[in-house]
């Protein structure tokens, strides 16, 4: 069920025709939608809220929006939850008396107990139904990309119920499609614990990324290869094997906002005097990460990009997906435009850049490189990972900046010897080799 809005109504028709309404490289998703809608006929999409009355289980996955994803003060955090609350209210108006409501939305901790439950109880009382509600929370863990369906079936999930009976029903539902023998479920004490788990899970990653970015800047100044350093640390299995690597930036829907939901809950649902200062600072660091890539490009361009054409390879926030939400490339492109660069953008997965519709997404990479002064590899799409030194070096480029560890040392050396300056995020050892000093005159040092 979705609303008949301009951004949603057409998805209903596509699903009922057996078509996937999103761009996904996972062919299994295509097959499942086609079989369920057209052959088994057990998948039907609708814009009619009355369909809630037909369901034994109602999964709520309505997103919450954040007004500003980068804030200087915890008081500036604002969450827009009216859409979520309207959806829950509609469920309460039409659900059967014993239906299970399973919230998968990432919400401020305490939402099921303090927001959703009272709404459902109020709507049910108006209908003369019992105020007892079967309500649970099980936050989604899904990875966009070629293994989208597998990430739903074959991955660990955490959940909780508003009471034990709700938890039992939630477990039975999740066990129906998750291979729990190999990926057992984790039942938490209550829905607030489950909600907080999702927020902390993504905050842990966000803080880790911000930490490594600080050390990236230091390692580059020390002429150190931070990737090698981290590989050496990761051998400590169980404690350090998931430390992040240097990178370009943080994008997507989750890591850029989920921590803010915890801060909002502290202030608005619990009225607690707890400010997540380290967490909010990490979000600011992550948001501004692409500025470092812009600085590397400026350095490689003799200190100025004004009037020079550069190609940015990658718009999506994640490799091999057609999703540009909160992509760090947007920050980089705006920075490049501010310093006067002429920016060409290429991405094999994105056709129209919804967040920057005035920027044309090119489809011919060779054409972009032919008329560019420099290039930055911003997203590790397969097409970019498979590029050779000849693919890049055959063009009249002055520099290449690797923001995603796509270029190995051998390829960097080939590019440098062919006349390009070569810089990379976290690649301080390239500076030690002098790859940043090469001028357009072959072999001449600056």
XYZ file of C-alpha atoms in Angstrom:
446
model
C 0.000 0.000 0.000
C 1.263 3.450 -0.894
C -0.217 6.882 -1.306
C -1.454 8.065 -4.731
C 1.159 10.827 -4.858
C 3.106 11.845 -7.990
C 6.174 10.001 -6.702
C 4.341 6.813 -5.706
C 1.153 6.105 -7.667
C 2.964 4.743 -10.718
C 4.776 2.157 -8.595
C 1.457 0.476 -7.828
C 0.727 -0.121 -11.510
C 4.238 -1.422 -12.154
C 4.088 -3.933 -9.308
C 0.679 -5.197 -10.409
C 2.144 -5.658 -13.897
C 4.929 -7.759 -12.395
C 7.631 -5.116 -12.757
C 10.124 -3.862 -10.187
C 9.409 -0.182 -9.441
C 13.027 0.594 -8.531
C 16.296 0.290 -10.390
C 18.143 -2.743 -9.037
C 20.886 -4.960 -10.474
C 19.455 -7.943 -8.566
C 17.745 -10.103 -11.173
C 16.229 -12.260 -8.432
C 14.098 -9.288 -7.420
C 12.786 -9.061 -10.986
C 11.893 -12.747 -10.947
C 10.174 -12.670 -7.565
C 7.992 -9.667 -8.394
C 7.015 -11.150 -11.753
C 6.156 -14.575 -10.345
C 4.286 -13.234 -7.306
C 2.227 -10.664 -9.221
C 1.566 -12.524 -12.474
C 1.778 -16.249 -11.713
C 1.146 -16.953 -8.032
C -0.958 -13.783 -7.787
C -0.204 -13.368 -4.098
C 1.271 -9.886 -4.518
C -1.068 -6.949 -5.061
C -0.237 -3.260 -4.749
C -2.858 -0.642 -3.939
C -3.436 2.970 -2.935
C -6.583 2.047 -1.015
C -6.173 2.125 2.772
C -9.040 -0.320 3.240
C -6.665 -3.138 2.249
C -5.257 -3.016 5.784
C -8.437 -4.787 6.824
C -7.393 -7.843 4.792
C -4.010 -8.306 6.451
C -2.858 -10.576 9.252
C 0.452 -8.684 9.385
C 0.892 -5.017 8.495
C 4.493 -3.906 7.955
C 5.025 -0.171 8.408
C 8.032 1.188 6.529
C 7.181 4.865 6.116
C 10.334 7.011 6.293
C 10.887 9.909 8.636
C 12.615 12.970 7.247
C 15.246 15.122 8.910
C 15.113 18.847 8.224
C 18.888 19.374 8.494
C 21.359 16.505 8.478
C 24.240 18.667 9.691
C 23.687 20.643 12.883
C 26.029 22.641 15.076
C 23.864 22.306 18.173
C 21.626 19.510 19.433
C 18.738 21.957 19.715
C 18.723 22.256 15.916
C 17.693 18.620 15.361
C 14.214 18.478 13.865
C 12.420 15.299 12.786
C 9.377 15.323 10.512
C 7.236 12.411 11.696
C 3.756 13.472 10.562
C 3.770 11.140 7.556
C 4.641 8.185 9.774
C 1.950 9.140 12.291
C -0.669 9.508 9.542
C 0.220 6.047 8.253
C -0.123 4.489 11.712
C -3.441 6.288 12.185
C -4.702 4.859 8.883
C -3.631 1.380 9.954
C -5.566 1.789 13.203
C -8.685 2.857 11.309
C -8.771 -0.233 9.106
C -6.817 -3.108 10.716
C -8.533 -6.211 12.025
C -8.716 -6.692 15.764
C -5.936 -9.279 15.943
C -3.603 -8.098 13.159
C 0.085 -7.674 13.968
C 1.583 -4.246 13.248
C 5.306 -4.623 12.598
C 7.235 -1.351 12.396
C 10.373 -1.599 10.249
C 10.856 2.146 9.927
C 13.981 3.555 11.548
C 12.423 5.739 14.231
C 13.484 7.689 17.334
C 13.896 5.262 20.211
C 10.624 5.105 22.122
C 8.376 5.683 19.110
C 6.499 2.373 19.183
C 5.688 2.679 22.870
C 5.096 6.434 23.098
C 3.782 7.342 19.641
C 2.535 4.366 17.603
C 0.835 2.437 20.408
C -1.304 5.360 21.678
C -2.365 6.192 18.109
C -3.400 2.608 17.394
C -5.244 2.311 20.690
C -7.135 5.545 20.075
C -8.235 4.510 16.587
C -9.300 1.069 17.773
C -11.348 2.514 20.637
C -13.213 4.691 18.153
C -14.131 1.510 16.282
C -15.187 -0.356 19.405
C -12.222 -2.742 19.207
C -10.058 -3.934 22.055
C -7.277 -1.540 22.994
C -4.920 -4.515 23.128
C -2.606 -4.185 20.127
C -0.154 -6.652 18.659
C 2.777 -4.334 17.950
C 6.440 -5.097 17.273
C 9.563 -3.476 15.890
C 12.116 -5.170 13.620
C 14.439 -2.775 11.884
C 15.407 -3.650 8.362
C 18.880 -4.700 7.378
C 19.034 -4.683 3.620
C 21.857 -3.950 1.210
C 21.115 -2.352 -2.169
C 22.938 -3.952 -5.053
C 23.159 -7.307 -6.826
C 22.391 -9.324 -3.653
C 19.399 -7.316 -2.493
C 17.039 -10.264 -1.987
C 19.729 -12.382 -0.378
C 20.403 -9.635 2.163
C 16.782 -9.966 3.291
C 16.686 -13.742 3.501
C 20.218 -14.443 4.674
C 21.081 -11.930 7.340
C 20.739 -11.562 11.082
C 17.774 -9.550 12.326
C 16.895 -8.072 15.705
C 13.334 -7.493 16.884
C 11.127 -6.931 19.910
C 7.449 -6.812 20.775
C 5.432 -4.404 22.845
C 4.616 -7.516 24.887
C 5.506 -11.205 24.743
C 2.568 -12.205 22.531
C 3.489 -9.514 20.017
C 7.100 -10.703 20.080
C 6.023 -14.305 19.448
C 3.987 -13.280 16.419
C 6.806 -11.116 15.092
C 9.222 -14.019 15.421
C 6.882 -16.334 13.515
C 6.531 -13.793 10.721
C 10.280 -13.197 10.389
C 11.018 -16.924 10.470
C 8.732 -17.355 7.456
C 11.247 -15.730 5.093
C 14.595 -15.493 6.919
C 16.880 -18.536 6.970
C 17.074 -18.482 10.745
C 18.909 -21.794 11.067
C 22.019 -20.064 9.740
C 21.013 -16.506 10.658
C 19.230 -16.724 14.019
C 17.015 -13.906 15.210
C 17.943 -11.732 18.171
C 15.009 -10.868 20.420
C 15.514 -7.732 22.499
C 13.728 -6.858 25.718
C 11.354 -4.235 24.328
C 10.621 -2.143 21.262
C 12.637 0.810 22.558
C 15.698 -1.440 22.738
C 15.135 -2.536 19.142
C 14.690 1.050 17.980
C 17.827 2.150 19.815
C 19.783 -0.793 18.395
C 19.204 0.416 14.842
C 20.315 3.941 15.709
C 23.419 2.804 17.573
C 24.310 0.292 14.865
C 24.545 3.006 12.231
C 26.048 5.550 14.622
C 28.894 3.119 15.322
C 29.715 3.039 11.628
C 29.369 6.799 11.232
C 31.715 7.529 14.142
C 34.212 4.947 12.866
C 34.242 6.633 9.456
C 34.791 10.073 10.993
C 37.642 8.742 13.127
C 39.415 7.256 10.132
C 38.989 10.468 8.155
C 40.918 12.377 10.821
C 43.681 9.814 10.670
C 43.591 9.908 6.876
C 44.591 13.558 6.939
C 47.419 12.786 9.362
C 48.684 9.761 7.432
C 48.867 11.731 4.193
C 50.994 14.402 5.884
C 53.275 11.634 7.171
C 53.563 10.070 3.677
C 52.005 6.866 5.014
C 49.747 4.392 3.208
C 46.848 4.214 5.658
C 45.293 1.270 3.821
C 48.342 -0.854 4.654
C 48.269 0.361 8.246
C 44.625 -0.622 8.636
C 45.222 -4.002 6.992
C 47.818 -4.598 9.691
C 45.343 -3.636 12.400
C 42.521 -5.753 10.992
C 44.421 -8.963 11.743
C 43.139 -8.568 15.317
C 40.022 -10.612 14.698
C 37.036 -9.965 16.893
C 38.080 -6.520 18.080
C 39.581 -4.591 15.167
C 38.676 -6.475 11.994
C 35.838 -4.097 11.054
C 37.738 -0.824 11.319
C 36.874 1.333 8.320
C 39.173 2.338 5.461
C 39.781 5.885 4.189
C 37.204 7.109 1.714
C 35.480 9.855 -0.183
C 32.445 10.567 1.991
C 29.232 9.220 3.483
C 25.934 9.111 1.636
C 22.661 7.273 1.479
C 19.548 7.468 3.566
C 20.643 5.851 6.837
C 24.139 6.785 8.010
C 23.551 10.458 7.308
C 20.514 10.773 9.580
C 19.939 7.890 11.993
C 22.089 9.313 14.786
C 19.957 12.452 14.765
C 16.901 10.369 15.638
C 18.557 9.327 18.890
C 19.320 12.929 19.817
C 15.748 13.939 18.982
C 14.353 11.123 21.115
C 16.495 12.212 24.041
C 15.053 15.716 23.897
C 11.482 15.146 22.768
C 10.383 11.709 23.954
C 12.401 11.388 27.164
C 13.182 15.047 27.959
C 16.645 13.881 28.966
C 19.632 16.123 29.484
C 21.836 13.928 27.286
C 23.569 15.440 24.281
C 25.342 13.135 21.833
C 28.207 15.535 21.163
C 30.686 13.003 19.754
C 27.978 11.548 17.530
C 26.853 14.900 16.128
C 30.459 15.969 15.554
C 31.073 12.763 13.596
C 28.135 13.545 11.313
C 29.622 16.970 10.622
C 33.021 15.440 9.842
C 31.444 12.928 7.476
C 29.379 15.560 5.703
C 32.453 17.665 4.951
C 34.701 14.722 3.968
C 34.499 15.408 0.191
C 36.158 18.776 0.811
C 39.439 16.879 1.234
C 39.060 15.347 -2.222
C 38.451 18.827 -3.618
C 41.654 19.980 -1.893
C 43.612 17.119 -3.480
C 42.244 18.037 -6.899
C 43.201 21.672 -6.364
C 46.721 20.664 -5.363
C 47.060 18.437 -8.413
C 45.908 21.335 -10.612
C 48.772 23.627 -9.544
C 46.705 25.268 -6.840
C 43.688 26.357 -8.880
C 40.803 24.649 -10.650
C 39.306 27.885 -11.937
C 38.410 27.582 -15.601
C 39.573 23.962 -15.796
C 37.344 21.067 -16.823
C 37.289 18.076 -14.494
C 35.418 14.792 -14.671
C 33.841 13.334 -11.551
C 33.372 9.575 -11.893
C 30.383 8.525 -9.835
C 27.132 10.071 -8.625
C 25.597 7.189 -6.651
C 26.311 6.962 -2.942
C 27.194 3.260 -3.265
C 28.922 1.175 -5.902
C 26.746 -0.348 -8.624
C 23.438 1.060 -7.368
C 21.168 3.674 -8.938
C 20.663 5.682 -5.761
C 22.067 9.181 -5.318
C 20.384 10.178 -2.056
C 22.737 12.341 0.011
C 25.615 11.330 -2.229
C 28.932 12.934 -1.224
C 29.407 13.661 -4.915
C 26.832 16.432 -4.574
C 29.015 18.157 -1.976
C 32.099 17.759 -4.174
C 30.413 19.074 -7.309
C 29.138 22.138 -5.473
C 32.628 22.758 -4.079
C 34.173 22.440 -7.534
C 31.626 24.809 -9.006
C 32.334 27.326 -6.243
C 36.045 27.419 -7.111
C 35.242 27.972 -10.786
C 35.795 24.519 -12.247
C 33.801 23.261 -15.217
C 32.449 19.952 -13.920
C 31.527 16.923 -16.022
C 29.765 14.104 -14.186
C 29.667 10.466 -15.275
C 27.867 7.492 -13.759
C 26.982 4.143 -15.380
C 24.029 3.564 -13.026
C 22.409 7.003 -12.742
C 20.510 8.524 -15.673
C 19.003 11.608 -14.040
C 20.503 13.143 -10.923
C 17.366 13.931 -8.953
C 19.153 15.989 -6.307
C 20.968 18.113 -8.920
C 18.722 17.942 -12.014
C 20.563 20.827 -13.699
C 23.704 18.677 -13.911
C 23.718 16.308 -16.880
C 24.971 12.819 -16.099
C 27.195 11.826 -19.002
C 27.218 8.288 -20.352
C 30.387 8.374 -22.478
C 33.388 8.329 -20.146
C 35.946 8.590 -22.945
C 34.273 11.737 -24.230
C 34.443 13.265 -20.740
C 38.107 12.408 -20.303
C 39.049 13.720 -23.741
C 38.066 17.254 -22.795
C 39.124 17.224 -19.129
C 42.147 18.577 -17.309
C 41.738 16.053 -14.522
C 39.570 13.246 -13.202
C 38.497 12.024 -9.775
C 37.354 8.468 -9.085
C 34.623 9.029 -6.504
C 32.573 5.802 -6.569
C 33.955 2.258 -6.971
C 31.531 1.213 -9.706
C 32.708 -1.916 -11.520
C 33.246 0.119 -14.688
C 35.794 2.298 -12.893
C 37.462 -0.562 -11.034
C 38.117 -2.242 -14.391
C 39.802 0.816 -15.911
C 43.436 0.322 -16.895
C 46.287 2.802 -16.864
C 45.966 2.973 -20.642
C 42.256 3.801 -20.413
C 43.067 6.859 -18.324
C 46.560 7.729 -19.509
C 45.664 7.758 -23.206
C 43.820 11.037 -22.697
C 45.458 14.437 -22.354
C 44.860 14.629 -18.612
C 47.022 16.491 -16.126
C 45.994 14.601 -13.008
C 43.927 11.823 -11.484
C 42.691 11.711 -7.890
C 41.626 8.364 -6.450
C 39.117 8.905 -3.636
C 38.092 5.240 -3.295
C 41.233 3.072 -3.394
C 40.498 2.029 -6.964
C 44.041 2.527 -8.273
C 46.757 0.238 -6.953
C 50.419 1.221 -6.639
C 51.426 -0.342 -9.941
C 48.744 1.514 -11.871
C 49.565 4.754 -10.056
C 53.186 4.407 -11.107
C 52.190 3.792 -14.732
C 49.967 6.866 -14.736
C 52.701 8.994 -13.196
C 55.267 7.797 -15.734
C 52.823 8.610 -18.533
C 52.740 12.233 -17.386
C 49.929 12.536 -14.842
C 50.029 13.752 -11.303
C 48.478 11.097 -9.081
C 47.002 11.665 -5.626
C 44.735 9.513 -3.491
C 42.738 9.686 -0.288
C 44.744 7.822 2.350
C 47.626 7.289 -0.094
C 50.339 9.258 1.682
C 53.037 6.984 0.290
C 52.328 8.324 -3.206
C 53.549 11.681 -1.964
C 56.739 10.042 -0.743
C 57.270 8.773 -4.282
C 56.716 12.266 -5.680
C 53.630 11.463 -7.731
C 52.119 14.858 -6.881
C 54.979 16.904 -8.301
C 55.029 15.803 -11.920
C 54.437 18.623 -14.446
C 53.012 18.326 -17.935
C 56.590 18.241 -19.294
C 57.477 14.572 -19.122
C 59.801 13.774 -16.270
C 60.249 17.374 -15.104
C 59.910 18.021 -11.395
C 58.044 21.018 -10.057
